[in-house]
């Protein structure tokens, strides 16, 4: 609280208030904006709180203003009382209703990426700080495809996820995964490979198109129609599971991939592109619902040898590409699984983080009430921020936390 408001870093309460605000009305015409917050001195002393069976706390006030987004008119910022936040004593305890209490730190599984060998295959589990878990699995059998499973729902071809995150087509996916090409003779080893060129017979008829999966039928046509002393074909040097995945994924653009994901995860709803985009964004691209967190980003960078800034807390295309590259390397080099129970893969959730999570719940409840009031009040131009905000959900969450 000794730091001036304009110099505060985006962490703790500052991070929470920046996450929740601005709160926009459903029609988007008005927004409640956050300016800063202040922490006042405790109203009573620590000893007095013990003797009078009171909670030793400090009042926190936030400066809020209502803005009309159409006319760009902003009302005068008003200070609003958010609640009394209990203060930690020098002994690391809190005085709640005259009783000294302590908050126990939690030892939790850390956010990050964990790889597991499964026979001939491999799987990766991406655990965010908040939001949907992502599982990517490479099959043990050559006849299966590489799958991605968002929040333990339906399995999807992993290339759908790559396209939904920004890869334009199959060619770009092969470039991102750094897949090379090689010329191979017409033998049974070609089965399951993907052609890297168009091949024609002597009459100019197409036998196999670039990007097509070579099966027994195509192989027999190649034997029959192509002549030469050492006939061969240019194929992509990649895992057969990836070749089958690309072959099964018929989408040709990011929008098609997002729609396909929506169809599979929400089969009973109309797959309009706007609905599909909103749904995919809510799964993996909305900072309020999904974040790797500072720890998750650090662990991801460290495990995959990346150098992504800590501020980037959402899942990116390059993250998924790096995960898949590591999975290929694990299968190729027979690397061991990560030990998910190792203490290096656990972290301590301290009092500040536990309290922050609880206050977030209260702020999100308060946000819902503000939006409802914005809908029911007929003329918002005559209303101040103080009339819209109800801080009871925050107080209720603090009571629930401290007991």
Tab-separated table of C-alpha atoms in Angstrom:
chain	number	residue	atom	x	y	z
A	1	UNK	CA	0.000	0.000	0.000
A	2	UNK	CA	3.062	2.255	0.065
A	3	UNK	CA	3.253	2.117	-3.770
A	4	UNK	CA	1.483	4.971	-5.615
A	5	UNK	CA	-1.545	3.672	-7.633
A	6	UNK	CA	0.002	4.537	-11.015
A	7	UNK	CA	3.172	2.532	-10.185
A	8	UNK	CA	1.455	-0.681	-9.025
A	9	UNK	CA	2.361	-3.859	-10.891
A	10	UNK	CA	-0.386	-6.073	-12.332
A	11	UNK	CA	-0.491	-8.563	-9.466
A	12	UNK	CA	-2.674	-9.353	-6.484
A	13	UNK	CA	-5.697	-7.076	-6.063
A	14	UNK	CA	-4.549	-4.774	-8.883
A	15	UNK	CA	-4.484	-7.747	-11.291
A	16	UNK	CA	-7.970	-8.842	-10.164
A	17	UNK	CA	-9.546	-5.409	-10.597
A	18	UNK	CA	-7.934	-4.977	-14.035
A	19	UNK	CA	-9.282	-8.425	-15.006
A	20	UNK	CA	-12.901	-7.726	-13.973
A	21	UNK	CA	-13.124	-4.070	-15.072
A	22	UNK	CA	-14.332	-2.471	-17.264
A	23	UNK	CA	-17.800	-3.973	-16.764
A	24	UNK	CA	-19.841	-3.304	-19.907
A	25	UNK	CA	-23.616	-3.294	-20.209
A	26	UNK	CA	-25.155	-6.003	-22.388
A	27	UNK	CA	-25.790	-3.518	-25.218
A	28	UNK	CA	-22.230	-2.160	-24.972
A	29	UNK	CA	-23.357	1.485	-24.522
A	30	UNK	CA	-22.092	1.941	-20.959
A	31	UNK	CA	-19.014	0.730	-19.100
A	32	UNK	CA	-17.992	0.884	-15.458
A	33	UNK	CA	-14.250	1.661	-15.388
A	34	UNK	CA	-11.717	1.069	-12.637
A	35	UNK	CA	-9.189	3.854	-11.909
A	36	UNK	CA	-7.264	2.898	-8.747
A	37	UNK	CA	-7.651	1.613	-5.192
A	38	UNK	CA	-6.495	2.779	-1.760
A	39	UNK	CA	-5.933	0.954	1.528
A	40	UNK	CA	-6.824	2.846	4.721
A	41	UNK	CA	-5.351	2.299	8.174
A	42	UNK	CA	-7.097	-0.184	10.549
A	43	UNK	CA	-9.851	1.450	12.577
A	44	UNK	CA	-8.768	-0.377	15.740
A	45	UNK	CA	-5.505	-1.798	17.078
A	46	UNK	CA	-4.582	-5.477	17.059
A	47	UNK	CA	-4.995	-5.796	20.834
A	48	UNK	CA	-8.321	-3.975	20.772
A	49	UNK	CA	-9.643	-6.423	18.154
A	50	UNK	CA	-8.748	-9.333	20.466
A	51	UNK	CA	-10.401	-7.826	23.526
A	52	UNK	CA	-13.619	-6.712	21.787
A	53	UNK	CA	-14.057	-9.887	19.676
A	54	UNK	CA	-13.677	-7.910	16.452
A	55	UNK	CA	-11.896	-8.564	13.144
A	56	UNK	CA	-8.629	-6.693	12.674
A	57	UNK	CA	-8.986	-5.415	9.122
A	58	UNK	CA	-8.199	-2.543	6.805
A	59	UNK	CA	-10.837	-0.877	4.589
A	60	UNK	CA	-10.131	-0.999	0.842
A	61	UNK	CA	-11.705	1.588	-1.450
A	62	UNK	CA	-11.705	1.644	-5.241
A	63	UNK	CA	-12.091	4.684	-7.488
A	64	UNK	CA	-14.745	3.842	-10.129
A	65	UNK	CA	-16.326	5.899	-12.913
A	66	UNK	CA	-19.212	5.326	-15.322
A	67	UNK	CA	-18.509	5.982	-19.010
A	68	UNK	CA	-20.874	6.312	-21.975
A	69	UNK	CA	-19.068	4.453	-24.771
A	70	UNK	CA	-21.186	6.072	-27.523
A	71	UNK	CA	-20.638	9.724	-26.533
A	72	UNK	CA	-17.274	9.081	-24.784
A	73	UNK	CA	-18.581	11.080	-21.779
A	74	UNK	CA	-17.057	9.926	-18.474
A	75	UNK	CA	-18.646	10.871	-15.170
A	76	UNK	CA	-16.572	12.084	-12.252
A	77	UNK	CA	-14.725	9.188	-10.620
A	78	UNK	CA	-16.175	8.235	-7.215
A	79	UNK	CA	-14.540	6.325	-4.371
A	80	UNK	CA	-16.441	3.139	-3.470
A	81	UNK	CA	-15.918	1.001	-0.379
A	82	UNK	CA	-15.066	-2.581	-1.440
A	83	UNK	CA	-14.834	-4.161	2.004
A	84	UNK	CA	-12.757	-4.724	5.140
A	85	UNK	CA	-9.854	-7.060	4.329
A	86	UNK	CA	-8.314	-8.863	7.350
A	87	UNK	CA	-4.706	-7.889	8.118
A	88	UNK	CA	-1.932	-10.383	8.811
A	89	UNK	CA	-0.177	-9.927	12.150
A	90	UNK	CA	3.612	-10.072	12.633
A	91	UNK	CA	3.188	-13.766	13.548
A	92	UNK	CA	1.523	-14.625	10.215
A	93	UNK	CA	-1.959	-14.982	11.743
A	94	UNK	CA	-5.291	-13.172	11.296
A	95	UNK	CA	-7.621	-11.946	14.048
A	96	UNK	CA	-11.191	-12.866	13.082
A	97	UNK	CA	-13.951	-11.996	15.588
A	98	UNK	CA	-11.324	-11.801	18.339
A	99	UNK	CA	-9.890	-15.251	17.567
A	100	UNK	CA	-6.416	-15.707	16.148
A	101	UNK	CA	-6.507	-17.861	13.010
A	102	UNK	CA	-3.909	-19.115	10.569
A	103	UNK	CA	-4.275	-19.921	6.853
A	104	UNK	CA	-2.438	-23.099	5.814
A	105	UNK	CA	-0.517	-23.031	2.542
A	106	UNK	CA	-1.508	-25.683	0.026
A	107	UNK	CA	0.846	-28.039	-1.794
A	108	UNK	CA	-0.733	-28.362	-5.246
A	109	UNK	CA	0.138	-29.832	-8.611
A	110	UNK	CA	1.826	-27.082	-10.579
A	111	UNK	CA	0.390	-25.718	-13.802
A	112	UNK	CA	2.519	-26.735	-16.785
A	113	UNK	CA	3.073	-29.535	-19.296
A	114	UNK	CA	3.602	-33.218	-18.398
A	115	UNK	CA	4.617	-35.950	-20.857
A	116	UNK	CA	3.885	-39.663	-20.379
A	117	UNK	CA	5.096	-42.631	-22.424
A	118	UNK	CA	2.355	-45.181	-23.171
A	119	UNK	CA	3.961	-48.212	-24.781
A	120	UNK	CA	4.935	-47.165	-28.308
A	121	UNK	CA	2.912	-43.945	-28.018
A	122	UNK	CA	3.097	-40.798	-25.938
A	123	UNK	CA	0.679	-38.340	-24.326
A	124	UNK	CA	0.957	-34.764	-23.062
A	125	UNK	CA	-1.228	-33.120	-20.420
A	126	UNK	CA	-1.311	-29.313	-20.323
A	127	UNK	CA	-2.621	-28.070	-16.980
A	128	UNK	CA	-3.488	-24.331	-16.874
A	129	UNK	CA	-3.743	-22.194	-13.765
A	130	UNK	CA	-7.430	-21.744	-14.576
A	131	UNK	CA	-9.547	-23.239	-17.341
A	132	UNK	CA	-9.852	-26.335	-19.530
A	133	UNK	CA	-7.170	-29.043	-19.405
A	134	UNK	CA	-5.722	-30.137	-22.740
A	135	UNK	CA	-4.627	-33.725	-23.496
A	136	UNK	CA	-2.735	-34.581	-26.690
A	137	UNK	CA	-2.126	-38.280	-27.410
A	138	UNK	CA	0.048	-40.014	-29.986
A	139	UNK	CA	-1.296	-43.496	-30.752
A	140	UNK	CA	0.474	-46.756	-30.019
A	141	UNK	CA	-0.944	-48.216	-33.255
A	142	UNK	CA	0.144	-46.896	-36.649
A	143	UNK	CA	-3.467	-47.065	-37.841
A	144	UNK	CA	-4.740	-44.457	-35.359
A	145	UNK	CA	-4.533	-40.644	-35.387
A	146	UNK	CA	-3.003	-38.047	-33.037
A	147	UNK	CA	-5.837	-36.699	-30.902
A	148	UNK	CA	-6.477	-33.601	-28.811
A	149	UNK	CA	-8.966	-33.671	-25.950
A	150	UNK	CA	-10.159	-30.327	-24.540
A	151	UNK	CA	-11.450	-30.515	-20.963
A	152	UNK	CA	-11.950	-34.296	-21.145
A	153	UNK	CA	-14.691	-34.103	-23.776
A	154	UNK	CA	-14.594	-35.656	-27.271
A	155	UNK	CA	-11.306	-36.550	-28.932
A	156	UNK	CA	-10.462	-34.426	-31.976
A	157	UNK	CA	-7.692	-34.693	-34.596
A	158	UNK	CA	-4.806	-32.639	-33.166
A	159	UNK	CA	-4.408	-30.765	-36.473
A	160	UNK	CA	-7.893	-29.246	-35.932
A	161	UNK	CA	-6.549	-27.527	-32.832
A	162	UNK	CA	-3.476	-26.248	-34.706
A	163	UNK	CA	-5.683	-24.724	-37.418
A	164	UNK	CA	-8.101	-23.241	-34.872
A	165	UNK	CA	-5.152	-21.523	-33.178
A	166	UNK	CA	-3.986	-19.948	-36.453
A	167	UNK	CA	-2.355	-22.451	-38.849
A	168	UNK	CA	-3.853	-21.679	-42.300
A	169	UNK	CA	-3.679	-25.167	-43.858
A	170	UNK	CA	-1.896	-28.541	-43.838
A	171	UNK	CA	1.137	-27.110	-45.646
A	172	UNK	CA	1.677	-24.536	-42.892
A	173	UNK	CA	1.326	-27.245	-40.226
A	174	UNK	CA	4.090	-29.258	-41.944
A	175	UNK	CA	6.280	-26.132	-42.044
A	176	UNK	CA	5.659	-25.383	-38.354
A	177	UNK	CA	6.499	-28.966	-37.371
A	178	UNK	CA	9.625	-28.765	-39.603
A	179	UNK	CA	8.690	-31.859	-41.612
A	180	UNK	CA	11.171	-32.569	-44.436
A	181	UNK	CA	10.809	-34.657	-47.599
A	182	UNK	CA	12.649	-37.690	-48.930
A	183	UNK	CA	12.508	-39.788	-52.121
A	184	UNK	CA	11.565	-43.422	-51.464
A	185	UNK	CA	11.295	-46.430	-53.832
A	186	UNK	CA	7.982	-48.179	-54.455
A	187	UNK	CA	8.010	-50.754	-51.657
A	188	UNK	CA	5.506	-51.809	-49.007
A	189	UNK	CA	7.227	-49.386	-46.604
A	190	UNK	CA	5.462	-46.555	-48.457
A	191	UNK	CA	2.093	-47.588	-46.982
A	192	UNK	CA	0.867	-44.945	-44.559
A	193	UNK	CA	3.254	-42.289	-45.947
A	194	UNK	CA	2.047	-38.961	-47.329
A	195	UNK	CA	2.967	-37.922	-50.855
A	196	UNK	CA	4.909	-34.655	-51.193
A	197	UNK	CA	4.363	-34.391	-54.960
A	198	UNK	CA	1.811	-35.023	-57.699
A	199	UNK	CA	2.533	-38.237	-59.652
A	200	UNK	CA	1.127	-38.862	-63.159
A	201	UNK	CA	1.150	-41.918	-65.425
A	202	UNK	CA	2.486	-41.862	-69.013
A	203	UNK	CA	-0.894	-40.612	-70.302
A	204	UNK	CA	-0.870	-37.646	-67.922
A	205	UNK	CA	-3.536	-39.022	-65.575
A	206	UNK	CA	-3.076	-38.188	-61.888
A	207	UNK	CA	-2.240	-41.283	-59.835
A	208	UNK	CA	-1.496	-39.672	-56.487
A	209	UNK	CA	-1.977	-36.025	-55.477
A	210	UNK	CA	0.331	-34.051	-53.207
A	211	UNK	CA	-0.784	-34.522	-49.602
A	212	UNK	CA	-2.572	-37.824	-50.279
A	213	UNK	CA	-2.070	-40.834	-48.022
A	214	UNK	CA	-0.499	-43.775	-49.877
A	215	UNK	CA	-2.500	-46.944	-49.341
A	216	UNK	CA	-2.354	-50.370	-50.996
A	217	UNK	CA	-4.565	-49.303	-53.910
A	218	UNK	CA	-2.406	-46.272	-54.769
A	219	UNK	CA	0.767	-48.345	-54.354
A	220	UNK	CA	-0.485	-50.961	-56.861
A	221	UNK	CA	-1.329	-48.165	-59.347
A	222	UNK	CA	2.190	-46.782	-58.964
A	223	UNK	CA	3.665	-50.231	-59.673
A	224	UNK	CA	1.431	-50.614	-62.709
A	225	UNK	CA	1.719	-47.239	-64.425
A	226	UNK	CA	5.072	-45.663	-63.564
A	227	UNK	CA	8.076	-46.951	-65.496
A	228	UNK	CA	11.755	-46.387	-64.816
A	229	UNK	CA	14.912	-48.105	-63.740
A	230	UNK	CA	14.611	-46.936	-60.111
A	231	UNK	CA	11.108	-45.552	-59.672
A	232	UNK	CA	10.529	-43.557	-56.522
A	233	UNK	CA	8.226	-40.929	-55.021
A	234	UNK	CA	8.829	-37.876	-52.842
A	235	UNK	CA	7.148	-38.333	-49.423
A	236	UNK	CA	7.062	-36.359	-46.173
A	237	UNK	CA	9.396	-37.679	-43.465
A	238	UNK	CA	6.945	-37.881	-40.607
A	239	UNK	CA	5.246	-40.190	-38.168
A	240	UNK	CA	2.478	-42.279	-39.777
A	241	UNK	CA	0.112	-41.118	-37.027
A	242	UNK	CA	0.573	-37.489	-38.149
A	243	UNK	CA	0.062	-38.505	-41.804
A	244	UNK	CA	-3.231	-40.250	-40.918
A	245	UNK	CA	-4.301	-37.248	-38.816
A	246	UNK	CA	-3.714	-34.800	-41.689
A	247	UNK	CA	-5.558	-37.157	-44.047
A	248	UNK	CA	-8.554	-37.452	-41.702
A	249	UNK	CA	-8.734	-33.676	-41.114
A	250	UNK	CA	-10.626	-32.354	-44.160
A	251	UNK	CA	-10.758	-28.695	-43.026
A	252	UNK	CA	-8.905	-26.154	-45.166
A	253	UNK	CA	-8.890	-22.981	-43.014
A	254	UNK	CA	-8.938	-21.821	-39.351
A	255	UNK	CA	-12.662	-20.930	-39.577
A	256	UNK	CA	-13.550	-24.406	-40.876
A	257	UNK	CA	-11.493	-25.972	-38.061
A	258	UNK	CA	-13.260	-23.859	-35.400
A	259	UNK	CA	-16.650	-24.843	-36.857
A	260	UNK	CA	-15.673	-28.520	-36.885
A	261	UNK	CA	-14.604	-28.347	-33.223
A	262	UNK	CA	-17.931	-26.676	-32.371
A	263	UNK	CA	-19.901	-29.363	-34.272
A	264	UNK	CA	-18.149	-32.160	-32.403
A	265	UNK	CA	-18.317	-30.631	-28.922
A	266	UNK	CA	-21.793	-29.088	-29.317
A	267	UNK	CA	-23.542	-31.421	-31.795
A	268	UNK	CA	-27.077	-30.227	-30.969
A	269	UNK	CA	-26.444	-26.532	-31.708
A	270	UNK	CA	-26.392	-24.660	-35.014
A	271	UNK	CA	-22.741	-24.367	-36.136
A	272	UNK	CA	-22.720	-20.728	-37.261
A	273	UNK	CA	-19.191	-19.325	-37.496
A	274	UNK	CA	-19.935	-16.544	-34.948
A	275	UNK	CA	-21.177	-19.098	-32.385
A	276	UNK	CA	-18.191	-21.361	-33.083
A	277	UNK	CA	-15.685	-18.507	-32.639
A	278	UNK	CA	-17.281	-17.386	-29.365
A	279	UNK	CA	-17.301	-20.964	-28.078
A	280	UNK	CA	-13.644	-21.644	-28.984
A	281	UNK	CA	-12.620	-18.305	-27.487
A	282	UNK	CA	-14.395	-19.174	-24.232
A	283	UNK	CA	-12.501	-22.495	-24.102
A	284	UNK	CA	-8.908	-21.380	-24.707
A	285	UNK	CA	-8.715	-17.697	-25.662
A	286	UNK	CA	-10.661	-15.805	-22.973
A	287	UNK	CA	-8.293	-14.510	-20.215
A	288	UNK	CA	-11.160	-14.576	-17.698
A	289	UNK	CA	-11.842	-18.276	-18.247
A	290	UNK	CA	-8.440	-19.594	-19.305
A	291	UNK	CA	-4.935	-18.668	-18.188
A	292	UNK	CA	-1.693	-20.594	-17.913
A	293	UNK	CA	-0.688	-18.220	-15.115
A	294	UNK	CA	2.797	-16.933	-14.425
A	295	UNK	CA	3.916	-20.322	-13.091
A	296	UNK	CA	2.344	-22.266	-15.972
A	297	UNK	CA	4.053	-20.067	-18.570
A	298	UNK	CA	7.401	-20.413	-16.746
A	299	UNK	CA	7.092	-24.226	-16.572
A	300	UNK	CA	6.059	-24.431	-20.237
A	301	UNK	CA	9.026	-22.287	-21.306
A	302	UNK	CA	11.427	-24.325	-19.198
A	303	UNK	CA	10.198	-27.758	-20.309
A	304	UNK	CA	10.003	-26.910	-24.026
A	305	UNK	CA	13.062	-24.584	-24.201
A	306	UNK	CA	10.966	-21.601	-25.284
A	307	UNK	CA	11.397	-17.912	-24.509
A	308	UNK	CA	7.820	-16.597	-24.438
A	309	UNK	CA	7.285	-13.508	-22.197
A	310	UNK	CA	5.584	-14.186	-18.832
A	311	UNK	CA	2.858	-11.703	-19.776
A	312	UNK	CA	1.626	-14.146	-22.476
A	313	UNK	CA	-0.641	-16.330	-20.343
A	314	UNK	CA	-2.881	-17.730	-23.086
A	315	UNK	CA	-2.204	-20.867	-25.123
A	316	UNK	CA	-0.628	-20.035	-28.512
A	317	UNK	CA	-0.113	-21.930	-31.763
A	318	UNK	CA	3.642	-22.107	-31.100
A	319	UNK	CA	2.988	-23.721	-27.699
A	320	UNK	CA	1.009	-26.611	-29.250
A	321	UNK	CA	3.597	-26.994	-32.047
A	322	UNK	CA	6.400	-27.208	-29.446
A	323	UNK	CA	4.394	-29.794	-27.450
A	324	UNK	CA	3.903	-31.980	-30.535
A	325	UNK	CA	7.596	-31.691	-31.503
A	326	UNK	CA	8.581	-32.857	-28.018
A	327	UNK	CA	6.154	-35.794	-28.278
A	328	UNK	CA	7.729	-36.874	-31.595
A	329	UNK	CA	11.190	-36.574	-29.996
A	330	UNK	CA	10.111	-38.663	-26.983
A	331	UNK	CA	8.878	-41.495	-29.222
A	332	UNK	CA	11.896	-41.287	-31.525
A	333	UNK	CA	14.550	-41.104	-28.779
A	334	UNK	CA	12.680	-43.263	-26.236
A	335	UNK	CA	12.754	-40.569	-23.519
A	336	UNK	CA	11.250	-41.442	-20.106
A	337	UNK	CA	7.954	-40.034	-18.769
A	338	UNK	CA	7.824	-36.980	-16.516
A	339	UNK	CA	7.200	-37.806	-12.856
A	340	UNK	CA	4.031	-35.854	-12.084
A	341	UNK	CA	4.372	-36.622	-8.346
A	342	UNK	CA	7.930	-35.246	-8.123
A	343	UNK	CA	8.102	-32.286	-5.734
A	344	UNK	CA	9.638	-30.255	-8.562
A	345	UNK	CA	6.252	-30.544	-10.291
A	346	UNK	CA	4.380	-29.326	-7.230
A	347	UNK	CA	4.130	-25.815	-5.902
A	348	UNK	CA	3.049	-24.045	-2.733
A	349	UNK	CA	-0.111	-21.981	-2.974
A	350	UNK	CA	0.472	-19.226	-0.438
A	351	UNK	CA	-2.080	-17.193	1.526
A	352	UNK	CA	-2.055	-14.344	-1.008
A	353	UNK	CA	-2.921	-16.619	-3.934
A	354	UNK	CA	-5.633	-18.497	-2.025
A	355	UNK	CA	-7.226	-15.212	-0.941
A	356	UNK	CA	-6.935	-13.804	-4.465
A	357	UNK	CA	-8.863	-16.775	-5.871
A	358	UNK	CA	-11.593	-16.259	-3.275
A	359	UNK	CA	-11.867	-12.516	-3.941
A	360	UNK	CA	-12.085	-13.256	-7.698
A	361	UNK	CA	-15.257	-15.280	-7.053
A	362	UNK	CA	-16.760	-12.309	-5.172
A	363	UNK	CA	-15.795	-9.809	-7.877
A	364	UNK	CA	-17.303	-11.976	-10.631
A	365	UNK	CA	-20.568	-12.238	-8.672
A	366	UNK	CA	-20.510	-8.464	-8.230
A	367	UNK	CA	-19.930	-8.055	-11.995
A	368	UNK	CA	-23.058	-10.102	-12.746
A	369	UNK	CA	-25.148	-7.916	-10.395
A	370	UNK	CA	-23.779	-4.717	-12.015
A	371	UNK	CA	-24.720	-5.965	-15.504
A	372	UNK	CA	-28.239	-6.842	-14.335
A	373	UNK	CA	-28.676	-3.395	-12.772
A	374	UNK	CA	-27.448	-1.748	-15.988
A	375	UNK	CA	-30.252	-3.600	-17.782
A	376	UNK	CA	-33.050	-2.738	-15.319
A	377	UNK	CA	-32.238	0.971	-14.714
A	378	UNK	CA	-33.970	2.967	-17.502
A	379	UNK	CA	-31.633	5.987	-17.714
A	380	UNK	CA	-27.995	5.194	-16.964
A	381	UNK	CA	-26.870	8.757	-17.802
A	382	UNK	CA	-28.282	9.887	-14.428
A	383	UNK	CA	-26.705	7.061	-12.406
A	384	UNK	CA	-23.332	6.973	-10.619
A	385	UNK	CA	-21.050	3.957	-10.232
A	386	UNK	CA	-21.885	3.781	-6.518
A	387	UNK	CA	-25.550	3.002	-7.303
A	388	UNK	CA	-24.589	0.108	-9.583
A	389	UNK	CA	-22.081	-1.680	-7.370
A	390	UNK	CA	-23.083	-4.088	-4.601
A	391	UNK	CA	-20.083	-5.192	-2.523
A	392	UNK	CA	-21.931	-7.827	-0.475
A	393	UNK	CA	-20.636	-10.740	-2.632
A	394	UNK	CA	-17.040	-9.705	-1.820
A	395	UNK	CA	-17.781	-9.543	1.932
A	396	UNK	CA	-19.539	-12.936	1.740
A	397	UNK	CA	-16.534	-14.544	0.023
A	398	UNK	CA	-14.144	-13.111	2.655
A	399	UNK	CA	-16.372	-14.450	5.458
A	400	UNK	CA	-16.490	-17.841	3.766
A	401	UNK	CA	-12.687	-17.899	3.429
A	402	UNK	CA	-11.811	-16.897	6.980
A	403	UNK	CA	-14.753	-18.741	8.550
